[in-house]
XYZ file of C-alpha atoms in Angstrom:
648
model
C 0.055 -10.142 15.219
C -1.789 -13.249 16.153
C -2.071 -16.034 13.453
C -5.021 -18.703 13.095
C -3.995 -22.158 14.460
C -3.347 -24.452 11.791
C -1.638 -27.662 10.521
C 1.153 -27.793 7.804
C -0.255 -27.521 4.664
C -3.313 -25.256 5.633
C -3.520 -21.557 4.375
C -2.309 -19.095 7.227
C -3.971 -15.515 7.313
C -3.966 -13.282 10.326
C -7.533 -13.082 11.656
C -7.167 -9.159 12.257
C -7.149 -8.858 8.381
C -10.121 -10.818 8.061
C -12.173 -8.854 10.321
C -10.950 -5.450 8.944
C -11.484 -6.135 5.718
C -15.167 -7.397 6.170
C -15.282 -4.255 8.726
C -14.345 -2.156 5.587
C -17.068 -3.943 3.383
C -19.194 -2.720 6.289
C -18.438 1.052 6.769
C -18.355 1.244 3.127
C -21.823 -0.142 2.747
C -23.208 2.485 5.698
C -21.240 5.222 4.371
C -22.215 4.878 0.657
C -23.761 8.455 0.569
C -20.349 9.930 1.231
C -18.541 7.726 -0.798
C -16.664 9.136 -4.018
C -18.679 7.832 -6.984
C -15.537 6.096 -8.438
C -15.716 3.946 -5.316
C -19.563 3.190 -5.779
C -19.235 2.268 -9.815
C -16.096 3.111 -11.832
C -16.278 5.791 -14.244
C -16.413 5.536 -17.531
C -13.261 6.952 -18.106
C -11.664 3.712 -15.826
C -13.508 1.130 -17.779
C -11.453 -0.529 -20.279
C -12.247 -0.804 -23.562
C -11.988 -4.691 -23.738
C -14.259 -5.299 -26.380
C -12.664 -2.606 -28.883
C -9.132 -4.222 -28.240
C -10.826 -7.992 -29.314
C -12.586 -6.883 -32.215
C -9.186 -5.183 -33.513
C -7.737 -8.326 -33.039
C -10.033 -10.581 -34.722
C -10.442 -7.938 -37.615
C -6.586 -8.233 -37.920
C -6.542 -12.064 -37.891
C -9.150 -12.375 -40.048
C -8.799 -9.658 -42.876
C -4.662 -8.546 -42.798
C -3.606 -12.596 -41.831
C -6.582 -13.981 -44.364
C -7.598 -16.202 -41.692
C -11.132 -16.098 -43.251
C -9.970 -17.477 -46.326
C -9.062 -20.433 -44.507
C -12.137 -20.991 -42.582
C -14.432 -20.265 -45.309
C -12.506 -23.166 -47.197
C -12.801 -25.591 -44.324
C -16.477 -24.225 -44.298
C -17.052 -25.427 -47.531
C -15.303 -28.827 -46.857
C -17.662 -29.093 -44.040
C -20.946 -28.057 -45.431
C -20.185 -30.917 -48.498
C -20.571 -33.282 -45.508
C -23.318 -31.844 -44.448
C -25.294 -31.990 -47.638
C -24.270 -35.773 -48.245
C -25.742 -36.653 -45.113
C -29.005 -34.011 -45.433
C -29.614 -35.978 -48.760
C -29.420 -39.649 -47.613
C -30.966 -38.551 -44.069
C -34.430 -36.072 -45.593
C -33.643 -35.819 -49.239
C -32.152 -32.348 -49.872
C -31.315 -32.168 -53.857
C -27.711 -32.528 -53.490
C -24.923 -35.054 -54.271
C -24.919 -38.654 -53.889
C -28.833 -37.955 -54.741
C -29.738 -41.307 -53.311
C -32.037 -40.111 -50.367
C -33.878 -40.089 -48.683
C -33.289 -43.512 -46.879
C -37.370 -44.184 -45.746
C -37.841 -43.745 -41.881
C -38.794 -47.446 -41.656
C -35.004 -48.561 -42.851
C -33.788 -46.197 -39.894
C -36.273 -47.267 -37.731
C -35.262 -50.874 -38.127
C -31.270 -49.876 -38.279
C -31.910 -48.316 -35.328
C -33.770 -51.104 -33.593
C -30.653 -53.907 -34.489
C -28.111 -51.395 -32.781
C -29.882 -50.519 -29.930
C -30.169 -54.599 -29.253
C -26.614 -55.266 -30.422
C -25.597 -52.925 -27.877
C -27.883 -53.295 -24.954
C -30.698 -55.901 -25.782
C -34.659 -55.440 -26.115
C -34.994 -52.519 -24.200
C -32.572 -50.697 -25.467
C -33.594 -51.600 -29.428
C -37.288 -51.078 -28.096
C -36.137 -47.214 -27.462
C -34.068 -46.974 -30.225
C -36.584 -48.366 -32.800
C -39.661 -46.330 -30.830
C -37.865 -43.033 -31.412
C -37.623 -43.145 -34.603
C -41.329 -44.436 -35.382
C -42.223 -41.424 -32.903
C -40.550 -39.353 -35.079
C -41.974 -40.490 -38.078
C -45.550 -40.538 -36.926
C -45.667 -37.261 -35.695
C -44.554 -35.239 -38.801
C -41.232 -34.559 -37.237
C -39.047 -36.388 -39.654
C -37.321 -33.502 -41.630
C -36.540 -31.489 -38.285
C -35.204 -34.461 -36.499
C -33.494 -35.427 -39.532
C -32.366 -32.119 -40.099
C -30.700 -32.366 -36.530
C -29.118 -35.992 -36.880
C -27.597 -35.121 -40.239
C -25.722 -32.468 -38.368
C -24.554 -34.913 -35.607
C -23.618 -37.718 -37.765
C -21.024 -35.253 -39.031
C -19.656 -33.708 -36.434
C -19.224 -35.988 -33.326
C -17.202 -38.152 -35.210
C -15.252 -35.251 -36.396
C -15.186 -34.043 -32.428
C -13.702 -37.498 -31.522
C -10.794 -37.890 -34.296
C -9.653 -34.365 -33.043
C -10.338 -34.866 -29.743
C -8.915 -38.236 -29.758
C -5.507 -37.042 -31.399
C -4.923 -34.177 -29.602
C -5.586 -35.844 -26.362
C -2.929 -38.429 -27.142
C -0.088 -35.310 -27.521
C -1.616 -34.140 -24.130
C -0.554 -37.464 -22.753
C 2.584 -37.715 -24.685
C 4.016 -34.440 -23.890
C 3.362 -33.395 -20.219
C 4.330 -29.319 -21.225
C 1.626 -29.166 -23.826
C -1.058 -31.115 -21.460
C 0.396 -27.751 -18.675
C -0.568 -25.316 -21.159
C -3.783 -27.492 -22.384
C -5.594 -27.815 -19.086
C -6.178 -23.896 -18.327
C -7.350 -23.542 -21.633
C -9.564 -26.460 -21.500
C -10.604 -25.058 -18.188
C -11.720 -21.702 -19.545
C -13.700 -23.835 -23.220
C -15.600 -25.907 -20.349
C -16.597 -22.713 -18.330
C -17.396 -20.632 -20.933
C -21.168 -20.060 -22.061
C -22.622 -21.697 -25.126
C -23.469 -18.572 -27.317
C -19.599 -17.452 -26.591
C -18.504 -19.799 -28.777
C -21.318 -18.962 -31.382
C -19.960 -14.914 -32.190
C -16.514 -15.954 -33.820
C -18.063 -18.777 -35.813
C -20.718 -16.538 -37.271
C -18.036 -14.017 -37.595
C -15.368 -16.015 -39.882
C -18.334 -18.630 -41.309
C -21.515 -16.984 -41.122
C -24.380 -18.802 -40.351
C -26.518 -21.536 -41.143
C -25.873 -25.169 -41.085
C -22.267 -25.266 -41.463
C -21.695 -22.679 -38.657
C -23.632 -24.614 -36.370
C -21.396 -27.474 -37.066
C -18.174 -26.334 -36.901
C -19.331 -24.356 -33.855
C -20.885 -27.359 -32.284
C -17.216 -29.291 -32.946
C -15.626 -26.427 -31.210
C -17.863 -26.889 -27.981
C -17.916 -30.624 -27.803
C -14.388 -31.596 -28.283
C -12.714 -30.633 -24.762
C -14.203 -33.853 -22.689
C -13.019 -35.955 -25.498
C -9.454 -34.827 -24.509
C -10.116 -35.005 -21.250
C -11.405 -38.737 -21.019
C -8.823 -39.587 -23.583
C -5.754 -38.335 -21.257
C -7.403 -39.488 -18.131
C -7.667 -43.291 -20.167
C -4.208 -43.424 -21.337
C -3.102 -42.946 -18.032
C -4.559 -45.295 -15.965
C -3.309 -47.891 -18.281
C -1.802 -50.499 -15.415
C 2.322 -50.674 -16.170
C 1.938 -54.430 -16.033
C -0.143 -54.601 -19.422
C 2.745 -52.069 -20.691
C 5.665 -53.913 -19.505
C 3.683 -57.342 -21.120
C 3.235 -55.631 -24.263
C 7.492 -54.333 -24.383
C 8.099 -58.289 -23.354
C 6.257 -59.144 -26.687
C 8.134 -57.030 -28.807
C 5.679 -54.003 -29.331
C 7.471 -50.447 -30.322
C 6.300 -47.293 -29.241
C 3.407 -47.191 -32.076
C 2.430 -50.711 -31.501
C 2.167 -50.062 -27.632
C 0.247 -47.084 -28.432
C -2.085 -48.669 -31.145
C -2.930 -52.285 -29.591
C -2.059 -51.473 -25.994
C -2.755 -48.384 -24.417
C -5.650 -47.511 -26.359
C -7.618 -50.910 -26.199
C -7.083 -50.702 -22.401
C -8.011 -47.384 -22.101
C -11.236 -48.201 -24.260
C -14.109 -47.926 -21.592
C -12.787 -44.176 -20.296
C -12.270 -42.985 -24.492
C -15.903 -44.583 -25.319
C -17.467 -42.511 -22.223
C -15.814 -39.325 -24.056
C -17.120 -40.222 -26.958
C -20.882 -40.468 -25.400
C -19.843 -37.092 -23.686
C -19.165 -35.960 -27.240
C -22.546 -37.233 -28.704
C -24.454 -35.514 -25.740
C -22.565 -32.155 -25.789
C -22.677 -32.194 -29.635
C -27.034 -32.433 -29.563
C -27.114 -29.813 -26.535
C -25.362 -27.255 -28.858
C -26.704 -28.249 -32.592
C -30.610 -27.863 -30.576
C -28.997 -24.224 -29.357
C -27.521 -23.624 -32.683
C -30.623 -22.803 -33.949
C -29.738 -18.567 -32.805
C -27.173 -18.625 -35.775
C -29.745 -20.174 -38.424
C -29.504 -24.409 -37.517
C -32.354 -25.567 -38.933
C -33.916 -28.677 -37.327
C -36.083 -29.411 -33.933
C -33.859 -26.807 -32.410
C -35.266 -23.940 -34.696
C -38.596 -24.973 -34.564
C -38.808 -25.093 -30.615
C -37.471 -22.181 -31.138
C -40.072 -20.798 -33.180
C -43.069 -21.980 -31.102
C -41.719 -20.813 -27.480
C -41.481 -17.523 -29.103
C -45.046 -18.364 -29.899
C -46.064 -19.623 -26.386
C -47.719 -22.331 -28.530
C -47.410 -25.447 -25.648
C -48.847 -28.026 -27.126
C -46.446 -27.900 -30.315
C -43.478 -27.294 -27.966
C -44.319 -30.720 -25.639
C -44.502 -33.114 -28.765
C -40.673 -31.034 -30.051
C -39.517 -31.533 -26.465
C -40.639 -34.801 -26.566
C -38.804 -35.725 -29.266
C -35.392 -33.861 -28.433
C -35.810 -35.812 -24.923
C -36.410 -39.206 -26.881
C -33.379 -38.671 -29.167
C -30.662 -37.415 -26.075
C -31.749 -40.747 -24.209
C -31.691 -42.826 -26.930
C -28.045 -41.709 -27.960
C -27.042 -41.218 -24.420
C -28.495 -44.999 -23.734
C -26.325 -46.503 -27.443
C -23.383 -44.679 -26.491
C -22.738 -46.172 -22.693
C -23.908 -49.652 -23.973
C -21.152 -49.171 -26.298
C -19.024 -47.889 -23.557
C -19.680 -50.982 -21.382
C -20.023 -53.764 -23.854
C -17.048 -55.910 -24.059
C -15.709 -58.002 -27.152
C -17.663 -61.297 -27.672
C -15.590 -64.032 -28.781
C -17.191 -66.544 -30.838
C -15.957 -70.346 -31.429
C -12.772 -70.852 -33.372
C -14.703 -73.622 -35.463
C -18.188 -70.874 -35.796
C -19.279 -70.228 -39.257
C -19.050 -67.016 -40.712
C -22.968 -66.824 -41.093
C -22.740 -67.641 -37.581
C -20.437 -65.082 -36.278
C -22.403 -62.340 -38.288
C -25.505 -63.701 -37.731
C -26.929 -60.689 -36.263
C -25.622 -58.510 -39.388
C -27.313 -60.703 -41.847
C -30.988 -60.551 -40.183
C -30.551 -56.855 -40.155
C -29.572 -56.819 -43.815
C -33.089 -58.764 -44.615
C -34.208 -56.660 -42.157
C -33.549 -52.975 -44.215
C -33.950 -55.518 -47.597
C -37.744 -55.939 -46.861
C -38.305 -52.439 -44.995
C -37.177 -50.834 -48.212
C -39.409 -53.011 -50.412
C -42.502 -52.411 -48.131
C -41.651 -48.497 -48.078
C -41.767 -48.979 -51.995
C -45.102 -50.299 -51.545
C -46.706 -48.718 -48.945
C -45.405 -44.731 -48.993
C -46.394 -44.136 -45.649
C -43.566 -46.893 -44.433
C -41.001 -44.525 -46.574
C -42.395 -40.647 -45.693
C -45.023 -39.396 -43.743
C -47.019 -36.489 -45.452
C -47.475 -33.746 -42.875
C -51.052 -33.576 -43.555
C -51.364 -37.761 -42.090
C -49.083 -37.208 -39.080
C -50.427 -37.543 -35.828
C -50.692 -35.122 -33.299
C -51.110 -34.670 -29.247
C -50.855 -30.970 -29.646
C -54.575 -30.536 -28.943
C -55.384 -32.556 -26.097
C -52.034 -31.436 -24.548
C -52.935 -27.910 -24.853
C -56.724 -28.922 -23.359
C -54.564 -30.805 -20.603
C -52.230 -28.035 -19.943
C -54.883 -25.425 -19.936
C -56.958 -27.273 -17.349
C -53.998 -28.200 -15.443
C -53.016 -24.188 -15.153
C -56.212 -23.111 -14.442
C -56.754 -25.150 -11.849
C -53.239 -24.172 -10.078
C -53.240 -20.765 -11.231
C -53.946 -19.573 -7.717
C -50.933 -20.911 -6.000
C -48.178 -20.099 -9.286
C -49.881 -16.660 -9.060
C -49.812 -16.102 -5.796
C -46.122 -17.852 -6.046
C -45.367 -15.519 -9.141
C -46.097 -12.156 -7.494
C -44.904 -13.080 -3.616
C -41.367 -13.731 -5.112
C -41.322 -10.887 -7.260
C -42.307 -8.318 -4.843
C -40.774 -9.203 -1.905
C -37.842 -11.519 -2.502
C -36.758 -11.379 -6.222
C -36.879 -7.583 -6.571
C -35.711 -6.417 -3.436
C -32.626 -9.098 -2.951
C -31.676 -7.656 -7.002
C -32.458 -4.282 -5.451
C -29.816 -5.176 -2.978
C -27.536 -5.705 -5.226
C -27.065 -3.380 -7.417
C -27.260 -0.981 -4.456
C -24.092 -2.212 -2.972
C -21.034 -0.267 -4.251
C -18.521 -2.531 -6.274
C -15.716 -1.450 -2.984
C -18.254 -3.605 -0.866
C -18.454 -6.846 -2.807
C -14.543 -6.506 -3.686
C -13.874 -6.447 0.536
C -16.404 -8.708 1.200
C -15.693 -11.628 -1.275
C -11.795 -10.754 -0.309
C -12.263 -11.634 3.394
C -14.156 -14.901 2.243
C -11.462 -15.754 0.438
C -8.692 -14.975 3.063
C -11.108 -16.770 5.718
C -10.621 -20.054 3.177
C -7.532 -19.915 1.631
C -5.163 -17.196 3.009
C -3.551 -14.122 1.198
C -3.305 -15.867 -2.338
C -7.069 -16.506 -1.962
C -7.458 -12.764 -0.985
C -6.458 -11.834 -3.982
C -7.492 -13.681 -6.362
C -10.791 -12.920 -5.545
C -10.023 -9.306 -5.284
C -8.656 -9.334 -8.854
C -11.234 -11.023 -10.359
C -13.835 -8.782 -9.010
C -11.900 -5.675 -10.228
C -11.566 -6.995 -13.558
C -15.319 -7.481 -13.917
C -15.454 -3.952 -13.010
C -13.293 -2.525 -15.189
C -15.211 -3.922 -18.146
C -18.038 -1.553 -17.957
C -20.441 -4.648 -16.937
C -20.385 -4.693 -13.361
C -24.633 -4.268 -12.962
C -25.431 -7.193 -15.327
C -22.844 -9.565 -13.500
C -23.867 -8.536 -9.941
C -27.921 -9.770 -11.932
C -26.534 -12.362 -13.269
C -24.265 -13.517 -9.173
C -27.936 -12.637 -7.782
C -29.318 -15.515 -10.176
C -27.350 -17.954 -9.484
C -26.687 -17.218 -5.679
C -30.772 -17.982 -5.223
C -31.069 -20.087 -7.769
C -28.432 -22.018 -6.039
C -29.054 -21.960 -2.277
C -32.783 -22.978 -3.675
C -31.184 -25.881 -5.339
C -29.763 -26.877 -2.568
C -33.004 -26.374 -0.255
C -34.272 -29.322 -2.312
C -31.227 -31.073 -4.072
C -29.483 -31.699 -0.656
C -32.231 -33.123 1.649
C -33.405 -35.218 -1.473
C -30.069 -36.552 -1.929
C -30.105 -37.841 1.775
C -33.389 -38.998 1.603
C -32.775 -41.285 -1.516
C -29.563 -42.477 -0.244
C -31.118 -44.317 2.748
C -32.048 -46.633 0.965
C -30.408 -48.711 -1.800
C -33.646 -48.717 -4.110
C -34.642 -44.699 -3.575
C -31.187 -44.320 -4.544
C -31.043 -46.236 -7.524
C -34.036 -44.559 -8.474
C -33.441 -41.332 -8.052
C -30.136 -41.869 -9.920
C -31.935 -43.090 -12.515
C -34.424 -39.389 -12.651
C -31.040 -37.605 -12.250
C -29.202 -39.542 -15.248
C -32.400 -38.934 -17.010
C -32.437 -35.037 -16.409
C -28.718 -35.004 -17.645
C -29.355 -35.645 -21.035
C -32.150 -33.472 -21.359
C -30.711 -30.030 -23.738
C -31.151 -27.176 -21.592
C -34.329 -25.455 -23.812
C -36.923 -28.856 -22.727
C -36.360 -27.030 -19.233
C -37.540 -23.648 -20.623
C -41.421 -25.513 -21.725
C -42.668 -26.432 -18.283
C -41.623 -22.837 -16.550
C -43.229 -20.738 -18.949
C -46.322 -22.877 -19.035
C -46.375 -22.131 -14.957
C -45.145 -18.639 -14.818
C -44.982 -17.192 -18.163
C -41.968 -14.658 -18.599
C -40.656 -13.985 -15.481
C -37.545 -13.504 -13.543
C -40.104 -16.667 -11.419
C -39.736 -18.558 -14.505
C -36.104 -17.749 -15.039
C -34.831 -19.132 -11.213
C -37.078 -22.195 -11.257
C -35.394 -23.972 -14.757
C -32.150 -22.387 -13.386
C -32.950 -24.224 -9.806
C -33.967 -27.576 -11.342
C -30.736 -27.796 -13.879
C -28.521 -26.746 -10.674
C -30.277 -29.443 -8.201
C -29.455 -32.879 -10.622
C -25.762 -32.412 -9.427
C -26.181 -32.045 -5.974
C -28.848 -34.650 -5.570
C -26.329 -36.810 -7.195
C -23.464 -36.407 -5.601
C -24.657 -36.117 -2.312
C -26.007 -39.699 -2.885
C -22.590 -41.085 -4.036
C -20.868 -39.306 -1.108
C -22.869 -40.823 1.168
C -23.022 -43.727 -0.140
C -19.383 -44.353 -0.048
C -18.935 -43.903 3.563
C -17.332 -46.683 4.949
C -19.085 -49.340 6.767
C -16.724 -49.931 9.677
C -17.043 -46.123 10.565
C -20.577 -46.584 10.899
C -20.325 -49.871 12.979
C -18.261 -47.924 14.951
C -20.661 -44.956 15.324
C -23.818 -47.892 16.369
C -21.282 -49.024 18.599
C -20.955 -45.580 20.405
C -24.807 -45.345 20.919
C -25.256 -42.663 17.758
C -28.736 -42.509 16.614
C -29.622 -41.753 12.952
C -29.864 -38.400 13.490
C -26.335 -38.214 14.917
C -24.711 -40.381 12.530
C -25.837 -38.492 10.066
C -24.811 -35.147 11.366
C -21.385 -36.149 12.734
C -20.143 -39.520 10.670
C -21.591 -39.546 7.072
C -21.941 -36.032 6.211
C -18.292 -34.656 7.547
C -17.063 -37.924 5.601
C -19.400 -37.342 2.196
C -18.330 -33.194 2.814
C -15.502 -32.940 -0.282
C -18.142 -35.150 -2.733
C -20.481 -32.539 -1.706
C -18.418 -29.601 -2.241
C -17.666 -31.410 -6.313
C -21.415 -31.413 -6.592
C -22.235 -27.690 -4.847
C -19.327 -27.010 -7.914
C -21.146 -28.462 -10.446
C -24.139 -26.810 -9.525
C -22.780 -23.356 -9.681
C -21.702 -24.482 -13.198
C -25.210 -25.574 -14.363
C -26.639 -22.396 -13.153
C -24.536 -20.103 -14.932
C -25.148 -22.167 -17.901
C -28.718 -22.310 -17.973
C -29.215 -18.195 -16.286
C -27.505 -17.448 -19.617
C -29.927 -19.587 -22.327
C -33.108 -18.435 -19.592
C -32.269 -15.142 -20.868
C -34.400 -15.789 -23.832
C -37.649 -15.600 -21.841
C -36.371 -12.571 -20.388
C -33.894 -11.212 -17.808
C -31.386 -8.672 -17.732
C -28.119 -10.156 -17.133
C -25.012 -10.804 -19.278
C -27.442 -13.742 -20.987
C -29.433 -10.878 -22.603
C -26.364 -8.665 -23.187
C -24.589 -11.704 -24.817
C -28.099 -12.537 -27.061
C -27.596 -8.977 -28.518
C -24.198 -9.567 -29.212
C -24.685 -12.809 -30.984
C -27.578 -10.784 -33.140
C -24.807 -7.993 -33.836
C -22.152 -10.538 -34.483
C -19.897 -8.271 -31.844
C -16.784 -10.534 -31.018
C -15.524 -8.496 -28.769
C -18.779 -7.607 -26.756
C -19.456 -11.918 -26.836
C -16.020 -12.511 -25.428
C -15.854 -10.106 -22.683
C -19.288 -11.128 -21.432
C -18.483 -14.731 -21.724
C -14.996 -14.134 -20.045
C -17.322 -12.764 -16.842
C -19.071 -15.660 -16.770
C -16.093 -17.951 -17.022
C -14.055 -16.007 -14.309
C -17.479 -16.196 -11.992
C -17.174 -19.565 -12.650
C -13.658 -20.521 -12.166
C -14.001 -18.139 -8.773
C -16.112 -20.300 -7.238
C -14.280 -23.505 -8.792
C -10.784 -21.544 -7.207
C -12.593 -21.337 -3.790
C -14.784 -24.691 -3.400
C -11.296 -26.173 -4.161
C -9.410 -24.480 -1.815
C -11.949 -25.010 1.057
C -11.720 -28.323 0.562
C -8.214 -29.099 0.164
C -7.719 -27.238 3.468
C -10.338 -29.404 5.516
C -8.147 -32.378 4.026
C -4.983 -30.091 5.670
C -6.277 -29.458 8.939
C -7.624 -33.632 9.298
């Protein structure tokens, strides 16, 4: 039998195989009317009962081990944090009693950080945040959000931190780490909700220990990925001074690794708002609730000024936390005062000194009744009314030419196909990339999603993200190339991108519904936008890093634009690409499972119901098929590219 051509190192897979199995997909497809039903959808008596077999083994852990007992306890220990902060932060009638600190102080706090860090601008949008916030009778939601944060991302990074470091220090534990880490970062958000509620309950304290959960795997990452570009040199200089194993570890390796631990720690800050604002499903009160609350409503206006303000607060701790990231030690004059080396920390102490005297003065500068807030709720509603109206035509006409003859009859498609058909097809893909082990792999992972009863709401869930996707990259893509023509588009558009980032994935929900109202339209456009930021911005970077002798080289050779493009700077940019096509597959199965709350029926519905229910087993087997979709198409954009690399 004839083998493909190939160079050491690339997957071999005889080419007959290939076509029969994607022949099979295709006489199975035609002949689906004399199939046996087990080979169009499994019966039940194949399926297996996954989600019986978890919830006996969380019922065992946590009544006949007592593991409850324990995480009640380190509940408690948790929500005493909690209420500590909630007092000083919006004055809930618990211990130290001292709250709450008047929104001017923070304000002002706020402002002397934010120029500490980064300068005008940045204490401009630190200190305009909070007077936002303030002004527009937001104060106890926000506050009720921060005083969750405060807590937990610096509980994230100390555990994060230190387990990151026995990553490093022991390569078997990092082996065993990494899938595991793998499957936590590819896993959807309510997944990790369903235990918590389960062995804490809900409320405030679930959300935080849940939100620790979620937001302490890039810590380790960034911490092991530091420590180990630490250059030997600094090492070795550090062993020439005398330093043990500690020392190196405490005033060497660390220190150096600083900028890479600092950028998990804004990962940690970021990751740690994007799941309190979607902790609000197990009871989180805050701005998470309430946006909550007013989608449900459809009331726009209200949900612009809450979106607002969750925007304002994710750039403003996204902006602190790089700064901090970037900024390196100042070193002042050995013969400087010490009111001169503090300088900065005594004008903000007169600072607070007189904003808490005026807010003792004048109660407006301390809280804002709700009754003398402002508001932008009305004209935005007028605005957004207007601004429907007049393009209701086209998102109507939009609205019902995708539903009727693309949406419904590509899902119809679908769920037509027997599960034999996708399991062939998707296994000659894989053998056409990356050989037998490929094969199989994806043959496995599609009968395991079969044998868990869930096989329609995953093939929804593929058809999601598959057009959500390609439509992503319709846009993403030719953006991306447009922007990095130029060095000023592309700092720009970087900019938008880096900006879109830290937006929490509800703010993407507001705009959508306002177009298309509850729709499967709605659902694909936030789930297109959240998967295009990635591959606009990586298809900038990979282009932009192609080097500039090639492309002297291609001038030399007479290549226009057009062909330089096509056959020097995209082949070159093609593995960045593939990274960013990744992490847009990612984002979509992300968001396709929080769009479920304005209505689709995928495994984001299913996995809704089971976070209502509080059914473990239901929440893990549903997030486990979105993980192994996931990690599929990780497993196969990977391979793909490491063979190009091979055959070069």
């Amino acid at each position: 039998m004839a083998s493909q051509e190939t160079r050491p190192g690339a997957p071999v897979f005889p080419r007959q195989t290939v076509a029969m199995l994607l022949a099979l997909a295709v006489v199975l497809a035609l002949g689906k009317q004399f199939l046996p039903a087990g080979l169009v959808r499994l019966p039940d008596w194949a399926i297996l009962p996954f989600a019986a077999w978890f919830n006996a083994a969380f019922a065992f852990i946590r009544d006949d081990l007592g593991l409850i007992h324990v995480t009640r306890a380190f509940a408690d220990a948790v929500q005493w944090l909690l209420d500590v902060t909630a007092n000083l932060l919006y004055g809930k009638a618990r211990w130290p009693r001292l709250g709450p600190i008047p929104w001017s102080v923070i304000a002002v706090t706020a402002g002397f950080a934010g120029h500490a860090l980064g300068g005008l601008r940045l204490a401009a949008l630190c200190a305009g945040t909070f007077v936002w916030i303030a002004l527009m009778g937001q104060w106890q939601w926000a506050m009720e959000t921060m005083s969750v944060i405060v807590v937990v991302a610096p509980m994230s990074v100390f555990l994060g931190l230190v387990t990151g470091i026995i990553a490093w220090r022991w390569p078997k534990f990092e082996r065993v780490l990494n899938p595991l880490l793998n499957i936590a970062q590819s896993l959807p958000h309510f997944v990790y909700m369903i235990p918590v509620v389960v062995f804490i309950g809900v409320g405030p304290k679930a959300g935080a220990i849940v939100t620790v959960i979620f937001s302490v795997p890039p810590m380790i990452r960034m911490t092991v990925l530091g420590l180990r570009q630490v250059p030997e040199e600094v090492i070795e200089g550090g062993k020439m001074s005398g330093a043990n194993n500690w020392q190196l570890l405490g005033r060497v390796r660390l220190p150096t690794a600083r900028p890479e631990i600092l950028l998990g720690v804004n990962q940690v800050i970021m990751q740690s708002l994007a799941m309190v604002v979607l902790a609000s499903f197990i009871g989180m009160p805050g701005l998470g609730q309430k946006l909550l609350q007013l989608l449900q409503a459809l009331r726009i206006g209200l949900s612009i000024e809450i979106g607002i303000t969750i925007v304002l607060l994710a750039v403003m701790l996204d902006r602190l936390s790089k700064a901090w990231a970037m900024r390196q030690p100042v070193h002042h004059p050995t013969d400087a005062s010490w009111f001169a080396r503090h300088r900065l920390l005594l004008l903000w102490l007169a600072a607070i000194g007189g904003a808490w005297v005026l807010s003792l003065i004048v109660p407006y500068l301390h809280v804002v009744p709700r009754g003398d807030a402002l508001s932008i709720a009305g004209p935005l509603d007028a605005l957004m009314n207007g601004l429907v109206a007049m393009i209701a035509p086209v998102t109507q006409f939009l609205r019902w030419f995708l539903i009727t003859w693309v949406l419904i009859p590509l899902r119809d498609f679908v769920l037509w196909l027997p599960w034999t058909v996708v399991l062939a097809g998707l296994a000659a893909i894989g053998a056409m990339i990356g050989g037998l082990r490929a094969a199989l792999v994806c043959a496995a992972c599609l009968a395991l999603i079969a044998l868990t009863g869930w096989w329609d709401r995953a093939m929804i869930t593929a058809y999601t993200v598959g057009f959500s996707v390609t439509l992503a990259c319709l846009i993403g893509l030719p953006l991306g190339i447009w922007a990095a023509g130029n060095e000023h588009r592309a700092k720009s558009v970087l900019l938008v991108c880096d900006s879109l980032q830290t937006f929490p994935s509800f703010i993407y929900l507001i705009p959508v519904i306002m177009l298309f109202g509850v729709s499967d339209v709605a659902v694909i456009t936030a789930v297109s936008i959240v998967a295009a930021v990635p591959l606009v911005r990586y298809t900038i970077e990979g282009l932009r890093q192609v080097p500039s002798e090639l492309i002297e080289a291609a001038k030399m050779n007479g290549a226009n634009r057009q062909q330089m493009l096509r056959h020097v700077r995209l082949p070159w940019a093609l593995p960045t690409l593939l990274v960013g096509l990744n992490q847009s597959v990612m984002f979509a199965l992300f968001m396709v499972i929080i769009a479920a709350f304005i209505g689709t029926q995928d495994l984001g519905q299913e996995m809704q119901r089971a976070l209502s229910s509080a059914d473990v087993g239901k929440g893990i087997v549903l997030g486990g098929i979105v993980a192994a979709m996931g990690l599929l198409v990780d497993y196969l954009i990977r391979t793909w590219s490491e063979s190009r690399e091979n055959r070069v």
